[in-house]
Tab-separated table of C-alpha atoms in Angstrom:
chain	number	residue	atom	x	y	z
S	1	MET	CA	99.357	83.834	132.343
S	2	THR	CA	102.126	82.686	129.991
S	3	GLU	CA	103.364	85.405	127.677
S	4	ALA	CA	102.741	84.615	123.987
S	5	LYS	CA	105.904	83.629	122.127
S	6	LYS	CA	107.051	86.339	119.752
S	7	PRO	CA	107.502	85.316	116.089
S	8	TYR	CA	111.087	86.561	116.088
S	9	PRO	CA	113.895	85.843	115.801
S	10	THR	CA	113.163	83.549	112.862
S	11	PRO	CA	115.412	80.721	111.629
S	12	HIS	CA	116.826	83.213	109.101
S	13	ILE	CA	116.898	86.615	110.848
S	14	ASP	CA	118.218	86.954	114.397
S	15	ALA	CA	116.860	90.408	115.182
S	16	CYS	CA	113.861	92.357	116.509
S	17	PRO	CA	111.558	94.663	114.502
S	18	ASP	CA	113.177	97.782	115.972
S	19	ASP	CA	116.514	96.680	114.534
S	20	PHE	CA	115.254	97.388	110.997
S	21	ALA	CA	114.299	100.636	109.294
S	22	LYS	CA	110.974	100.829	107.492
S	23	THR	CA	112.901	100.705	104.197
S	24	VAL	CA	115.378	97.919	103.488
S	25	LEU	CA	117.745	97.815	100.516
S	26	MET	CA	118.389	94.238	99.368
S	27	PRO	CA	121.395	93.327	97.239
S	28	GLY	CA	121.838	89.662	96.484
S	29	ASP	CA	125.436	89.524	97.681
S	30	PRO	CA	126.173	89.801	101.444
S	31	LEU	CA	129.507	91.455	100.608
S	32	ARG	CA	127.659	94.163	98.678
S	33	SER	CA	125.480	94.686	101.729
S	34	LYS	CA	128.615	95.211	103.825
S	35	LEU	CA	130.084	97.557	101.195
S	36	ILE	CA	126.973	99.753	101.157
S	37	ALA	CA	126.843	99.930	104.953
S	38	GLU	CA	130.517	100.851	105.259
S	39	THR	CA	130.523	103.305	102.338
S	40	PHE	CA	127.224	105.149	102.651
S	41	LEU	CA	125.693	104.696	106.108
S	42	GLU	CA	126.587	106.522	109.297
S	43	ASP	CA	126.683	104.546	112.563
S	44	ALA	CA	125.975	101.306	110.699
S	45	LYS	CA	125.375	98.328	112.984
S	46	LEU	CA	125.274	94.649	112.059
S	47	VAL	CA	121.759	93.481	112.978
S	48	ASN	CA	121.764	90.055	111.319
S	49	ASN	CA	124.415	87.560	110.286
S	50	VAL	CA	122.559	84.238	110.246
S	51	ARG	CA	124.077	82.021	107.521
S	52	GLY	CA	126.366	84.916	106.642
S	53	VAL	CA	123.475	86.947	105.215
S	54	GLN	CA	124.578	90.274	106.576
S	55	GLY	CA	122.051	92.929	107.524
S	56	TYR	CA	122.974	96.442	108.680
S	57	THR	CA	121.035	99.453	109.897
S	58	GLY	CA	122.418	102.969	109.880
S	59	VAL	CA	121.631	106.522	108.850
S	60	TYR	CA	121.780	108.070	105.373
S	61	LYS	CA	121.258	111.844	105.147
S	62	GLY	CA	119.355	111.848	108.412
S	63	THR	CA	117.119	108.878	107.563
S	64	LYS	CA	117.278	105.438	109.152
S	65	VAL	CA	117.958	102.860	106.419
S	66	SER	CA	118.658	99.138	106.520
S	67	VAL	CA	120.495	97.000	103.996
S	68	MET	CA	120.427	93.214	104.010
S	69	ALA	CA	121.320	90.601	101.433
S	70	SER	CA	118.661	88.391	99.850
S	71	GLY	CA	120.905	85.621	98.557
S	72	MET	CA	120.469	84.158	95.081
S	73	GLY	CA	117.214	83.052	93.515
S	74	MET	CA	113.502	83.348	94.221
S	75	PRO	CA	113.376	80.884	97.163
S	76	SER	CA	115.974	82.888	99.086
S	77	MET	CA	114.451	86.281	98.245
S	78	ALA	CA	111.014	84.885	99.105
S	79	ILE	CA	112.090	83.877	102.621
S	80	TYR	CA	113.804	87.145	103.525
S	81	SER	CA	111.239	89.489	101.989
S	82	TYR	CA	108.341	87.552	103.542
S	83	GLU	CA	109.864	87.731	107.007
S	84	LEU	CA	110.815	91.401	106.715
S	85	PHE	CA	107.349	92.397	105.503
S	86	ASN	CA	105.236	90.168	107.730
S	87	ILE	CA	107.266	89.642	110.902
S	88	PHE	CA	109.676	92.568	111.220
S	89	GLY	CA	107.321	95.350	110.120
S	90	VAL	CA	109.270	96.580	107.093
S	91	ASP	CA	107.163	98.674	104.693
S	92	ASN	CA	109.451	99.025	101.660
S	93	ILE	CA	112.042	96.719	100.113
S	94	ILE	CA	114.220	97.950	97.262
S	95	ARG	CA	116.161	95.231	95.502
S	96	ILE	CA	119.510	96.466	94.212
S	97	GLY	CA	120.977	93.732	92.071
S	98	SER	CA	122.541	92.745	88.814
S	99	ALA	CA	120.774	91.644	85.649
S	100	GLY	CA	121.733	90.183	82.308
S	101	GLY	CA	120.778	92.428	79.417
S	102	ILE	CA	118.505	91.013	76.726
S	103	SER	CA	117.422	94.132	74.845
S	104	ASP	CA	119.886	95.665	72.404
S	105	LYS	CA	119.057	99.045	73.994
S	106	LEU	CA	121.051	98.104	77.083
S	107	ASN	CA	124.762	98.480	77.779
S	108	LEU	CA	126.913	97.336	80.672
S	109	ARG	CA	126.352	99.370	83.874
S	110	ASP	CA	123.027	100.809	82.653
S	111	ILE	CA	120.358	100.969	85.361
S	112	ILE	CA	116.983	99.257	84.995
S	113	VAL	CA	113.959	100.355	87.032
S	114	ALA	CA	111.795	97.238	86.865
S	115	MET	CA	108.230	98.419	86.350
S	116	SER	CA	106.979	94.847	86.046
S	117	CYS	CA	108.303	91.335	85.995
S	118	SER	CA	107.670	88.266	83.876
S	119	THR	CA	108.727	84.875	85.199
S	120	ASP	CA	109.204	81.228	84.208
S	121	SER	CA	108.802	80.163	87.850
S	122	ASN	CA	105.897	78.360	89.539
S	123	TYR	CA	106.203	80.616	92.606
S	124	ILE	CA	102.920	82.408	91.885
S	125	ASN	CA	100.970	79.128	91.873
S	126	GLN	CA	100.895	79.080	95.687
S	127	PHE	CA	98.438	81.990	95.688
S	128	ASP	CA	95.855	79.849	93.850
S	129	LEU	CA	94.723	82.682	91.605
S	130	PRO	CA	92.075	82.120	88.910
S	131	GLY	CA	94.326	83.484	86.177
S	132	ILE	CA	97.852	84.761	85.455
S	133	TYR	CA	99.178	87.326	87.935
S	134	ALA	CA	101.454	90.157	86.739
S	135	PRO	CA	104.070	91.032	89.433
S	136	THR	CA	104.407	94.822	89.475
S	137	ALA	CA	106.521	97.401	91.294
S	138	SER	CA	105.193	100.101	93.575
S	139	TYR	CA	104.338	103.096	91.381
S	140	GLU	CA	105.536	105.510	94.073
S	141	LEU	CA	108.903	103.796	94.435
S	142	ALA	CA	109.408	103.491	90.673
S	143	CYS	CA	108.590	107.165	90.008
S	144	THR	CA	110.869	108.289	92.830
S	145	ALA	CA	113.734	106.135	91.555
S	146	VAL	CA	113.354	107.530	88.033
S	147	ASP	CA	113.495	111.071	89.423
S	148	LYS	CA	116.691	110.207	91.311
S	149	CYS	CA	118.245	108.694	88.167
S	150	LYS	CA	117.549	111.947	86.341
S	151	GLN	CA	119.015	114.041	89.148
S	152	ILE	CA	122.357	112.218	89.154
S	153	GLY	CA	122.486	111.832	85.365
S	154	ALA	CA	122.409	108.035	85.372
S	155	LYS	CA	121.586	106.161	82.175
S	156	TYR	CA	118.415	104.280	82.999
S	157	HIS	CA	115.643	102.230	81.399
S	158	VAL	CA	112.148	101.517	82.716
S	159	GLY	CA	110.277	98.386	81.711
S	160	ASN	CA	109.618	94.692	82.087
S	161	ILE	CA	112.273	92.220	83.226
S	162	LEU	CA	112.329	88.433	83.501
S	163	THR	CA	112.808	86.555	86.754
S	164	SER	CA	114.040	83.066	85.938
S	165	ASP	CA	114.586	79.978	88.073
S	166	THR	CA	117.569	78.990	85.934
S	167	PHE	CA	120.927	80.651	85.441
S	168	TYR	CA	122.115	77.919	83.065
S	169	ASN	CA	119.272	76.977	80.728
S	170	ASP	CA	119.128	74.204	78.136
S	171	LYS	CA	116.878	76.227	75.817
S	172	ASN	CA	119.298	78.372	73.852
S	173	ASP	CA	116.626	80.492	72.150
S	174	ARG	CA	114.629	81.477	75.252
S	175	ASN	CA	116.161	84.965	75.616
S	176	MET	CA	115.462	85.764	71.964
S	177	LYS	CA	111.774	85.001	72.566
S	178	TRP	CA	111.619	87.238	75.642
S	179	ASP	CA	113.382	89.982	73.674
S	180	ARG	CA	110.616	89.859	71.073
S	181	MET	CA	108.140	90.687	73.841
S	182	GLY	CA	110.107	93.754	74.945
S	183	VAL	CA	111.665	92.235	78.059
S	184	LEU	CA	114.774	94.236	78.948
S	185	ALA	CA	116.836	91.844	81.047
S	186	VAL	CA	116.881	88.648	83.100
S	187	GLU	CA	117.601	88.083	86.800
S	188	MET	CA	116.472	85.648	89.496
S	189	GLU	CA	114.735	87.392	92.420
S	190	THR	CA	112.283	90.173	91.586
S	191	ALA	CA	109.064	88.227	90.912
S	192	ALA	CA	109.113	86.723	94.415
S	193	LEU	CA	109.710	90.150	95.950
S	194	TYR	CA	106.849	91.784	94.033
S	195	CYS	CA	104.437	88.957	94.865
S	196	ASN	CA	105.289	89.035	98.568
S	197	ALA	CA	104.894	92.816	98.688
S	198	ALA	CA	101.488	92.624	97.028
S	199	ARG	CA	100.290	89.858	99.351
S	200	ALA	CA	101.475	91.776	102.439
S	201	GLY	CA	100.091	95.116	101.252
S	202	LYS	CA	103.605	96.603	101.245
S	203	ARG	CA	105.797	98.277	98.586
S	204	ALA	CA	108.673	96.911	96.540
S	205	LEU	CA	110.948	97.914	93.684
S	206	ALA	CA	113.863	96.309	91.864
S	207	ILE	CA	116.656	98.532	90.593
S	208	CYS	CA	119.211	96.509	88.658
S	209	THR	CA	122.523	97.276	87.021
S	210	VAL	CA	123.347	95.488	83.773
S	211	SER	CA	126.297	93.280	84.722
S	212	ASP	CA	126.419	91.338	81.460
S	213	HIS	CA	124.637	91.217	78.126
S	214	VAL	CA	123.498	87.686	77.418
S	215	MET	CA	122.807	88.327	73.738
S	216	ARG	CA	126.165	89.983	73.003
S	217	GLY	CA	128.375	87.933	75.321
S	218	GLU	CA	129.635	90.975	77.277
S	219	SER	CA	130.192	90.881	81.034
S	220	LEU	CA	131.733	92.551	84.074
S	221	THR	CA	134.046	90.646	86.417
S	222	ALA	CA	132.836	89.350	89.803
S	223	LYS	CA	134.862	92.082	91.522
S	224	GLU	CA	133.316	94.773	89.295
S	225	ARG	CA	129.841	93.426	90.096
S	226	GLN	CA	130.561	93.645	93.800
S	227	GLU	CA	132.137	97.088	93.866
S	228	SER	CA	131.182	99.209	90.860
S	229	PHE	CA	127.399	99.603	91.144
S	230	THR	CA	127.579	102.890	93.030
S	231	GLU	CA	125.044	104.779	90.852
S	232	MET	CA	122.392	102.149	91.548
S	233	MET	CA	123.193	102.270	95.262
S	234	GLU	CA	122.887	106.071	95.336
S	235	VAL	CA	119.555	105.968	93.498
S	236	ALA	CA	118.186	103.422	95.979
S	237	LEU	CA	119.455	105.324	99.012
S	238	GLN	CA	118.049	108.635	97.788
S	239	THR	CA	114.735	106.900	97.104
S	240	ALA	CA	114.749	105.580	100.678
S	241	VAL	CA	115.346	109.101	102.012
S	242	SER	CA	112.451	110.432	99.914
S	243	LEU	CA	110.106	107.864	101.469
S	244	ASP	CA	110.748	109.452	104.865
S	245	LYS	CA	109.118	112.668	103.628
S	246	PRO	CA	105.570	113.321	102.367
S	247	GLN	CA	105.610	112.752	98.599
S	248	TRP	CA	102.208	111.672	97.373
């Protein structure tokens, strides 16, 4: 009898399920993935480097944790999160990325725990739902992340963000309209992550640092974006450790 072909490695992840922890942190930038592994994880090993999208698994405070980049935009996040959830057996994905502030409440380097996510993308159409779906974070992950923000004294906000398909947009007043609806910030990945988690019956959360404020014209440099988001990283890592213990 011929042995059934395993669904891994995939065209995007050259690894086996055992190579990944049950919780994966996902920055957009592969270099940020490398930074987290080298700075925070013990015995970190490179488990994926297809297309330069670096994935590492190591130990943080006694808990096995993985970190792998998602790339930019919903299509890229959709591929990696789908494969991790459905093929590699990952249970939790925590996005740790940057976002552009829309609300006047936000300042550079503030942390956003994305409770829910609006989007201008057609990604949700594939699910053929008889209405408008609202992509939402895992309640357990969001509550845990808020607790960790409080413990380390981080300035944080909880609320709705916007996942957009466009970084450069021809409609100059679009952010003002989202601001009127209480949307805190804009980024490009979270809606795909939340939809994939819901469809797979898994858990997801986006924790973002405000890297620029699109309404005020303020911004961090590319180097600052890559290296200065340590509070967000610590919140995500401590959340991952909490998931390894009975909480709920």
